[in-house]
Short mmCIF file of C-alpha atoms in Angstrom, two decimals:
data_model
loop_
_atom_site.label_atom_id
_atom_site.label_comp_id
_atom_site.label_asym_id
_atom_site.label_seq_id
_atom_site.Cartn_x
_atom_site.Cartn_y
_atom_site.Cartn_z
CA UNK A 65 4.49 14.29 9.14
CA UNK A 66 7.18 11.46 9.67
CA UNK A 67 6.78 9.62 13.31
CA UNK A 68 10.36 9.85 12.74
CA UNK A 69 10.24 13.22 14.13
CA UNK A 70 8.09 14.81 16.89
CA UNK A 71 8.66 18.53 16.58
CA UNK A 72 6.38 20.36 14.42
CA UNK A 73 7.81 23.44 15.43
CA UNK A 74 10.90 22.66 13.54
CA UNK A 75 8.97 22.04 10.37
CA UNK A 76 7.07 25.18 10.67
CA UNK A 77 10.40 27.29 11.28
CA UNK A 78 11.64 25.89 8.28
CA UNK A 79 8.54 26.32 5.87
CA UNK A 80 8.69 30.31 7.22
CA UNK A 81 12.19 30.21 6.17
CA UNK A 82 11.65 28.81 2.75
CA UNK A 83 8.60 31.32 1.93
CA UNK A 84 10.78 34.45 2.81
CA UNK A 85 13.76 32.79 0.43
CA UNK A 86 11.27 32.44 -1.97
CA UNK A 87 9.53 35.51 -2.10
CA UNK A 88 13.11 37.18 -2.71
CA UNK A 89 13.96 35.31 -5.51
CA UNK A 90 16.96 33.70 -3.53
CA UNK A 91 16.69 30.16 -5.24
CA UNK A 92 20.66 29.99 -4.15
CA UNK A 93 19.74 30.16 -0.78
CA UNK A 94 16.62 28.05 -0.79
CA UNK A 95 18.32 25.51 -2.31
CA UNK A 96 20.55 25.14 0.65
CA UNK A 97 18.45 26.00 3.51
CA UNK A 98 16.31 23.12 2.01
CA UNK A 99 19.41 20.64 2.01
CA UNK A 100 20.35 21.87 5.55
CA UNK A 101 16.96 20.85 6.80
CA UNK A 102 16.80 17.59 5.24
CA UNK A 103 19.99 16.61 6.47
CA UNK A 104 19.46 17.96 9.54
CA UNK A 105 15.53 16.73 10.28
CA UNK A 106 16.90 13.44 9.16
CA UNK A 107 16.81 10.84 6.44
CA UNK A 108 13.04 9.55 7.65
CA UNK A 109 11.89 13.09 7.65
CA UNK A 110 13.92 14.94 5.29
CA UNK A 111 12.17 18.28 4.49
CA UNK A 112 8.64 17.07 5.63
CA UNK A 113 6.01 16.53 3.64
CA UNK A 114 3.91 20.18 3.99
CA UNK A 115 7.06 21.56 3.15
CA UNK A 116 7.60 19.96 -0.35
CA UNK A 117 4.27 20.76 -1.14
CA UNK A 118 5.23 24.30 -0.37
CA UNK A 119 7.72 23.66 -3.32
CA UNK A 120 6.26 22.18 -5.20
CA UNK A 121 3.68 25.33 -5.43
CA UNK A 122 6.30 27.40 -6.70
CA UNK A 123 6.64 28.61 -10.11
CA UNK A 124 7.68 25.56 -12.36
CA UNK A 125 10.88 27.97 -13.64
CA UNK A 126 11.52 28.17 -9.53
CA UNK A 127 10.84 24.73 -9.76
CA UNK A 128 13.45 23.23 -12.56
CA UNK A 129 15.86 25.78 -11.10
CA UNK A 130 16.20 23.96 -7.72
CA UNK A 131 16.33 20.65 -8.86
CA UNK A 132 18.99 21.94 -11.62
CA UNK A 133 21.21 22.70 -8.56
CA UNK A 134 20.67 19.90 -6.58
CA UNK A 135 21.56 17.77 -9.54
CA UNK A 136 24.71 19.95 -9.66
CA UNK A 137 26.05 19.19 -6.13
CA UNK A 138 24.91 15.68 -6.85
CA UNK A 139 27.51 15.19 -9.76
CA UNK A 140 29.99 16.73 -7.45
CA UNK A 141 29.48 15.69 -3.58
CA UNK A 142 33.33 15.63 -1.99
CA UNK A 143 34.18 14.70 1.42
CA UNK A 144 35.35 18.24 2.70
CA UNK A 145 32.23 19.89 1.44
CA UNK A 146 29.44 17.57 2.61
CA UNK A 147 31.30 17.64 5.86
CA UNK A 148 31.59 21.43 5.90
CA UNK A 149 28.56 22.43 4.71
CA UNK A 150 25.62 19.80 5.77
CA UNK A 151 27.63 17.96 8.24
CA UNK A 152 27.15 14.46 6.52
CA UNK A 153 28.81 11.59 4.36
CA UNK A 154 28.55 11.85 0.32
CA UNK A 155 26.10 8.32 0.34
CA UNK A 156 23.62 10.29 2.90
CA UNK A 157 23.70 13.42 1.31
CA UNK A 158 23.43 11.89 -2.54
CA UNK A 159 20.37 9.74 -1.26
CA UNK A 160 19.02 13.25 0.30
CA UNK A 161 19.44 15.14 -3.03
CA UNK A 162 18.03 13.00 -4.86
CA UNK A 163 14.58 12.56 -2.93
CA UNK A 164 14.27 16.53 -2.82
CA UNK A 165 15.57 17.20 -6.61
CA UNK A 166 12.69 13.90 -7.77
CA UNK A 167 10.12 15.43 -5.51
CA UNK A 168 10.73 19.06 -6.76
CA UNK A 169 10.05 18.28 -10.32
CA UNK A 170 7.48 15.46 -9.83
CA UNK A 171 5.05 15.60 -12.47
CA UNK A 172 7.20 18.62 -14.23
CA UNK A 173 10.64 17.04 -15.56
CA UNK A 174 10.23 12.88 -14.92
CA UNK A 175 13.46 12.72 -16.65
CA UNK A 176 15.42 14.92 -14.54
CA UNK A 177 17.40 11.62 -12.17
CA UNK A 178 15.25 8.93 -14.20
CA UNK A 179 18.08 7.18 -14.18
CA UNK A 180 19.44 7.30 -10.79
CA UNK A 181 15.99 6.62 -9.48
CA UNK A 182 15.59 3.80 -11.63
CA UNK A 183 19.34 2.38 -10.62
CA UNK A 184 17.54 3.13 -6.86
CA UNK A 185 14.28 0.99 -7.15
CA UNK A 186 15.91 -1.84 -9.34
CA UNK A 187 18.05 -2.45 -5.87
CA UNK A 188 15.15 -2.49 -3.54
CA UNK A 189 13.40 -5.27 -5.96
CA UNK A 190 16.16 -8.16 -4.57
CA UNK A 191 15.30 -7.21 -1.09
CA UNK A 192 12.97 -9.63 1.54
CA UNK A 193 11.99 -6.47 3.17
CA UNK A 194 13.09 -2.88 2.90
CA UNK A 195 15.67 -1.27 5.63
CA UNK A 196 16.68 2.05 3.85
CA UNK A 197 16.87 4.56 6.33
CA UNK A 198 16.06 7.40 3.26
CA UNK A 199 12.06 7.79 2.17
CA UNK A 200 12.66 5.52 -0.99
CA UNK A 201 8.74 5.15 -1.79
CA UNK A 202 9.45 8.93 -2.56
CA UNK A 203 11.52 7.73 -5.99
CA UNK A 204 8.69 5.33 -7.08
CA UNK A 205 6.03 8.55 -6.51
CA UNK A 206 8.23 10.52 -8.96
CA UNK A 207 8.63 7.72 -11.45
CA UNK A 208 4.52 7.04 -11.14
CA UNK A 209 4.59 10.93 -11.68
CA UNK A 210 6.64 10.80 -14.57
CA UNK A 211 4.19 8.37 -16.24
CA UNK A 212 6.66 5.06 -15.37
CA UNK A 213 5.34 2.55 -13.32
CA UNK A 214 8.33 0.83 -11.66
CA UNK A 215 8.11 -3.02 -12.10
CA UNK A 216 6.32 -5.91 -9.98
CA UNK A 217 9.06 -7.24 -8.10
CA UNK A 218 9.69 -3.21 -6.49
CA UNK A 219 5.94 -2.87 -6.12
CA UNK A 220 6.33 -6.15 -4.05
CA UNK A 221 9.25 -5.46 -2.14
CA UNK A 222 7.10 -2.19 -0.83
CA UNK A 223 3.83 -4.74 0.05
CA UNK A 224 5.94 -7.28 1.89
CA UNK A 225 7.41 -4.22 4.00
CA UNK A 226 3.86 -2.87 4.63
CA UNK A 227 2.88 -5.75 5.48
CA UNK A 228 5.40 -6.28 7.44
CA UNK A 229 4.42 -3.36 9.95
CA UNK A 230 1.51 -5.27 11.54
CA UNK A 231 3.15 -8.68 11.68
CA UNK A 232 4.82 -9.83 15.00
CA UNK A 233 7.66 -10.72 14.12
CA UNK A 234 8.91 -7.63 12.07
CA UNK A 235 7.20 -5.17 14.35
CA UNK A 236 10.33 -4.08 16.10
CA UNK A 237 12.55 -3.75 13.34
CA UNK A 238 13.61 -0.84 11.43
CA UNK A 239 11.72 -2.10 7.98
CA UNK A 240 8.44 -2.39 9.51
CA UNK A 241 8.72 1.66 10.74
CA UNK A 242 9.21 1.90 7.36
CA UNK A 243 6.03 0.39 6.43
CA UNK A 244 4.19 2.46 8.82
CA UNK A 245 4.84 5.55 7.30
CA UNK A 246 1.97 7.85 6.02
CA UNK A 247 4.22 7.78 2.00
CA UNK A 248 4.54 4.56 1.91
CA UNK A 249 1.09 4.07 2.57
CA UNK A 250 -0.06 6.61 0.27
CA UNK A 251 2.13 5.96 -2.01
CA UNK A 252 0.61 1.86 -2.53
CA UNK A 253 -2.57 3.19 -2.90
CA UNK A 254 -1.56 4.35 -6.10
CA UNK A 255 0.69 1.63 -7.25
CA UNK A 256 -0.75 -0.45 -9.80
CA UNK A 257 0.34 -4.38 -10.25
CA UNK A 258 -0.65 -7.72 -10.09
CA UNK A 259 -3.30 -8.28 -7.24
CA UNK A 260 -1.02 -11.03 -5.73
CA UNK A 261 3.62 -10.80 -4.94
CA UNK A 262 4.83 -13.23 -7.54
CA UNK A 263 8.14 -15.04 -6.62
CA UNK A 264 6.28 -18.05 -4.87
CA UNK A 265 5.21 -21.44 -6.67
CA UNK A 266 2.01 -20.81 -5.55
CA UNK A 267 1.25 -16.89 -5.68
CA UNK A 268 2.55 -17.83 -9.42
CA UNK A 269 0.17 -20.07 -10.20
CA UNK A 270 -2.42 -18.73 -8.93
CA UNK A 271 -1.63 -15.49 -10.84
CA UNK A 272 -1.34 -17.11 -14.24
CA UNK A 273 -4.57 -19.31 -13.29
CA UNK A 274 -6.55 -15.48 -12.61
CA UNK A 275 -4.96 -14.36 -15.32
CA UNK A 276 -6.60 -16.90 -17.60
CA UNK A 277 -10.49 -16.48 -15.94
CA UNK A 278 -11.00 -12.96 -15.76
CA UNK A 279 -11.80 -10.22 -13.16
CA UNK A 280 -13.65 -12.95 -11.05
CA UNK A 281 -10.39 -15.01 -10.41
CA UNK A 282 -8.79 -11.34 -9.54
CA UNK A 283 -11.04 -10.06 -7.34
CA UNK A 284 -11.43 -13.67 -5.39
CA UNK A 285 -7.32 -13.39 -4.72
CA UNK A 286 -7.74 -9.23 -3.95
CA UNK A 287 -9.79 -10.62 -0.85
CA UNK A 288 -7.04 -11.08 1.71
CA UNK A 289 -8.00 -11.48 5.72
CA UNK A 290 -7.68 -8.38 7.19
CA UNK A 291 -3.90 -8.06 8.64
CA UNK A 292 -5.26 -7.85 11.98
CA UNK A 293 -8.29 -9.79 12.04
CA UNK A 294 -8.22 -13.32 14.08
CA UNK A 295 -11.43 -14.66 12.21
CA UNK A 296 -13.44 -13.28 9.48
CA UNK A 297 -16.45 -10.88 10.12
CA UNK A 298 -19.80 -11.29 8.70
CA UNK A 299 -19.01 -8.45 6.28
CA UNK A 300 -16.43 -10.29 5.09
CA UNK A 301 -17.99 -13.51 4.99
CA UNK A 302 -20.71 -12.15 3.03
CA UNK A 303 -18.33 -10.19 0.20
CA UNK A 304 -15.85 -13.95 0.39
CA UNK A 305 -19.31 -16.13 -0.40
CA UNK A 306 -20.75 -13.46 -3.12
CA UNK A 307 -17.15 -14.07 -5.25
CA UNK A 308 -17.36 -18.01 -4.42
CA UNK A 309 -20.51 -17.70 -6.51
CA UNK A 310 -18.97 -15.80 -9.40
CA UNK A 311 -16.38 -18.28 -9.71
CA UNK A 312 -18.05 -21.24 -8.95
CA UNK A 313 -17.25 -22.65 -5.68
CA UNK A 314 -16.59 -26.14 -7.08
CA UNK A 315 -14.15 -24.62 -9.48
CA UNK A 316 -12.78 -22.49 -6.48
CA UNK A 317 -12.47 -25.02 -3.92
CA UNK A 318 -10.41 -27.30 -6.93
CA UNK A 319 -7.67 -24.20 -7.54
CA UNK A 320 -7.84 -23.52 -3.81
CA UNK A 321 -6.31 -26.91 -3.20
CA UNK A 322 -3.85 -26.70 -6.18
CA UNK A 323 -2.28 -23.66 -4.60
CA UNK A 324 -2.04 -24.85 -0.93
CA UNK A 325 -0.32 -27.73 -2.61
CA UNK A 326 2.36 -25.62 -3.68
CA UNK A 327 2.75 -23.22 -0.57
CA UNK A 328 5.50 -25.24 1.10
CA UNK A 329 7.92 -24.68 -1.36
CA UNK A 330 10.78 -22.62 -1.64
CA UNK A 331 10.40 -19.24 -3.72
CA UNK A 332 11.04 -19.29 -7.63
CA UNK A 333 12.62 -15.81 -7.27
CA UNK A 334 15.51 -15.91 -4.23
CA UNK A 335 15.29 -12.47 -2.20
CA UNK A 336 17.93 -10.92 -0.01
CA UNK A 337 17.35 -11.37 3.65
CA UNK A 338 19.43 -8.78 6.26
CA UNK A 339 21.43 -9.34 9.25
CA UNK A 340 18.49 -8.24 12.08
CA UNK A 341 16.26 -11.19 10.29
CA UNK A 342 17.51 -14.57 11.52
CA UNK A 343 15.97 -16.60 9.11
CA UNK A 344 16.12 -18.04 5.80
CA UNK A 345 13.69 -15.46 3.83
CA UNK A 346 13.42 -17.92 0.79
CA UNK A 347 11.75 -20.35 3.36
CA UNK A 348 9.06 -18.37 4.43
CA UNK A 349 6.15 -16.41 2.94
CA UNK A 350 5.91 -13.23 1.53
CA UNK A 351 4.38 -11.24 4.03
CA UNK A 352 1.64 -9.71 1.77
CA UNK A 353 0.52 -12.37 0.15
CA UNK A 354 0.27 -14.42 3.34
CA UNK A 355 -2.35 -12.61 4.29
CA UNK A 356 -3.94 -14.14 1.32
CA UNK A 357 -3.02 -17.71 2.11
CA UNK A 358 -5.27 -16.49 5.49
CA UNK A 359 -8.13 -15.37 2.99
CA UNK A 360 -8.08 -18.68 0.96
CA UNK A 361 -8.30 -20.76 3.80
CA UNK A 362 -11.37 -18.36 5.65
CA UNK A 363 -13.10 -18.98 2.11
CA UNK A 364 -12.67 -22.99 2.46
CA UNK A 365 -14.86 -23.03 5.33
CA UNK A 366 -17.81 -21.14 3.82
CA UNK A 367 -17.64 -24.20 1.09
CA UNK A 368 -19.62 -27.42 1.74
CA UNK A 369 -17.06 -29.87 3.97
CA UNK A 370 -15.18 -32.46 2.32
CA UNK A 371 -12.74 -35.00 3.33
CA UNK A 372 -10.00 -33.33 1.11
CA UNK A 373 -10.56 -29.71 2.31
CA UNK A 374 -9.95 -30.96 5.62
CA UNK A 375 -6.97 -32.00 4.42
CA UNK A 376 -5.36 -29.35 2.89
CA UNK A 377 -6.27 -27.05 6.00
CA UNK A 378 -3.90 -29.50 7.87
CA UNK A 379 -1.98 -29.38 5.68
CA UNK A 380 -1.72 -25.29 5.39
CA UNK A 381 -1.34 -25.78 8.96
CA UNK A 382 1.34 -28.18 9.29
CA UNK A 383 3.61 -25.86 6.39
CA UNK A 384 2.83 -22.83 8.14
CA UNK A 385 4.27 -23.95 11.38
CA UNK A 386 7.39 -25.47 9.99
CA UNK A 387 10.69 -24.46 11.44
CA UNK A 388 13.07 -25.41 8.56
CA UNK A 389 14.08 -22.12 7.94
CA UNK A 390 15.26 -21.32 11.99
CA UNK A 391 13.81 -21.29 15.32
CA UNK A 392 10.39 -19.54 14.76
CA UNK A 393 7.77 -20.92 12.71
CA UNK A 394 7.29 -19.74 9.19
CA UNK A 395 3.74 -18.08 9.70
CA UNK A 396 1.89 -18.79 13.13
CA UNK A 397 -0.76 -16.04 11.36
CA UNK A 398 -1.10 -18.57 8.38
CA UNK A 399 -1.21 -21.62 10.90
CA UNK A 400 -4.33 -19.60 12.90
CA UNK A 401 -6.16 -19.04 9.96
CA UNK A 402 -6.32 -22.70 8.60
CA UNK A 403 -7.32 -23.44 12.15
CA UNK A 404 -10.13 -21.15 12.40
CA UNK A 405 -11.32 -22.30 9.19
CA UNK A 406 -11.10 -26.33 10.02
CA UNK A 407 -13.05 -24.96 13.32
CA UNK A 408 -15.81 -23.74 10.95
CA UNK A 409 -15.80 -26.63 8.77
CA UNK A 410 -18.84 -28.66 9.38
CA UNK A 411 -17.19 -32.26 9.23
CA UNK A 412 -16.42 -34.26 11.78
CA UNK A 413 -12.45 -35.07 10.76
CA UNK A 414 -12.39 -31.89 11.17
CA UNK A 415 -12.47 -31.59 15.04
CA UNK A 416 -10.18 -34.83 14.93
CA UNK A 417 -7.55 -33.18 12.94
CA UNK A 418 -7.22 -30.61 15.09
CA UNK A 419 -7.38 -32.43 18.57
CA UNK A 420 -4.71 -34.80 16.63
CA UNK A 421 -2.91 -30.92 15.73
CA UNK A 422 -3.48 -30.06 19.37
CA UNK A 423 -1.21 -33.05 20.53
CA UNK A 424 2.02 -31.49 18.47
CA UNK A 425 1.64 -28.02 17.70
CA UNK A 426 3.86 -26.43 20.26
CA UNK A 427 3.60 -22.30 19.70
CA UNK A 428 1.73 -20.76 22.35
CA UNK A 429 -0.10 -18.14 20.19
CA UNK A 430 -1.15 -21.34 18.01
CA UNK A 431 -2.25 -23.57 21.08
CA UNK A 432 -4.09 -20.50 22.36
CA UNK A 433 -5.94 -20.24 18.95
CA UNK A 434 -6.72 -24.39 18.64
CA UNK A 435 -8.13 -24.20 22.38
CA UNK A 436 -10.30 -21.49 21.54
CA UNK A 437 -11.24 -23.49 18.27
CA UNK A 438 -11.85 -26.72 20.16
CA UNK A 439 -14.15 -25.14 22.96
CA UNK A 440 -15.76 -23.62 20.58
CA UNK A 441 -17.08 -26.36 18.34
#
């Protein structure tokens, strides 16, 4: 059920409806009481999700005959009859037919729309985050269905919105409600790709270098920080120092550094930002793989302490907190986790970088953080 609508009752009236159609053999009828109710539940609900596995339970012929309609009035929306009939504009009711039609035939004709989902998802893979108000992860489910996966860059464009659900500063805006919803969710669980977003100088070399050593190197970058977590628990301190071993920590701690190197620059691959964000998006981080910058740092401090860890935690710290790219910085998230992790570093430069951090930093949430870090040690 979509948090994008609250009455159940509605959805159950509807199902009832569709059953009775059904059982009559009234696939002309279906097929529009269907298109009323996703137009009319709205684009973020559209027929709900109980409902289009009610069906997709139909008879496959009921099936392919439904979809063969909807692609019908797709090849023919007008003005005058979108208005009259379903009371919306051709671009909302196009997006709306073809969501139903792909989830219809999903995993019974992949090729019915291929194309137009394909033209769909190709669009979302230039975007920062994604603000469609239709249920878009519902094209890549048919096109995983149809035995296509859709490429990296969509498969990241659907992680950095995720992600960007339990980050602060997208949590009010319409892409992060996006990321909160049960499909999306559901839908990434299935989603096979690269363990890291590539389109950053240092997500891409750290993807080529895990590339090169094996399912060690992979499952060392597929152990983010939990998205809400504000230091690591000894669960995942314990899982973080069993893959140190299976890489080598020496060899870790090496790459590690390489990366963090690379994390202040620009991305490789520009992305389209939107209006509601008022930053540069090729300045910052990708949302999901930040949460991996926050991983790599946690992992630092399990390591034995050295003058040039301490170092590039500043340094993480100091790129994380930049404000190049507008008023906020680029990832106060980031800038807590290299703090925590100087904080567990057994050195002493490392309490004197961060009472020498302590005399610039300037974001509350930060300061809060470094005074918690300082008391602490």
């Amino acid at each position: 059920m979509s948090r994008w609508m609250g009455n159940t009752q509605v959805l159950t009236e509807q199902a009832a409806q569709y059953r009775a159609l059904a059982a009559r053999g009234d696939l002309s009828a279906l097929s529009r009481a269907v298109m009323r109710a996703a137009c009319d539940n709205g684009a973020m609900t559209g027929v709900g999700s109980e409902n289009m596995e009610l069906l997709r339970a139909l008879p496959d012929q009921d099936r392919l005959e439904l979809a063969g309609i909807w692609a019908g009035w797709y090849a023919q929306v007008e003005d005058d009859w979108s208005a009259e009939e379903f009371r919306r504009d051709p671009e909302y009711l196009r997006a709306e037919l073809l969501v139903v039609a792909s989830g219809v035939v999903r995993g019974l004709d992949g090729d019915l729309f291929a194309a137009e989902r394909q033209e769909q998802l190709l669009r979302l893979s230039h975007e920062y985050l994604i603000w469609s108000s239709h249920r878009v992860w519902e094209l890549a489910d048919a096109e995983l269905g149809a035995g296509r996966t859709p490429g990296p860059e969509i498969l990241a464009a659907f992680r950095r919105t995720r992600a960007a659900a339990t980050l602060p500063q997208f949590r009010r805006t319409h892409a992060a409600a996006n990321g909160a919803e049960p499909g999306m969710r559901s839908l990434l669980a299935r989603f096979p790709g690269p363990v890291l977003n590539p389109g950053e100088a240092w997500s891409d070399q750290a993807l080529k270098e895990a590339t090169a050593g094996g399912e060690h190197w992979r499952r060392l970058l597929a152990h983010p920080a939990p998205a809400t977590a504000a230091a690591p628990s000894a669960t995942w301190t314990q899982t973080g120092s069993a893959l140190l071993d299976a890489v080598g920590p020496e060899t870790a701690r090496r790459a590690v550094l390489r990366w963090f190197e690379l994390a202040g620059l620009n991305r490789t691959v520009p992305l389209l930002g939107h209006p509601h964000l008022g930053f540069d998006v090729n300045t910052r981080f990708d949302p999901y793989n930040s949460h991996v910058l926050r991983g790599l740092a946690w992992l630092l401090s399990l390591l034995p302490p050295r003058a040039d860890t301490v170092h590039a935690l500043v340094g993480l710290v100091e790129t994380a907190l930049d404000h190049r790219s507008g008023d906020a910085p680029r990832s106060p998230q980031v800038a807590e986790a290299g703090i925590v992790a100087l904080s567990r570093t057994e050195d002493r430069t490392a309490r004197a970088e961060l009472e020498t951090l302590r005399g610039w930093v300037t974001h509350k949430g930060t300061l809060q953080r470094m005074d918690k870090a300082l008391a602490a040690r």
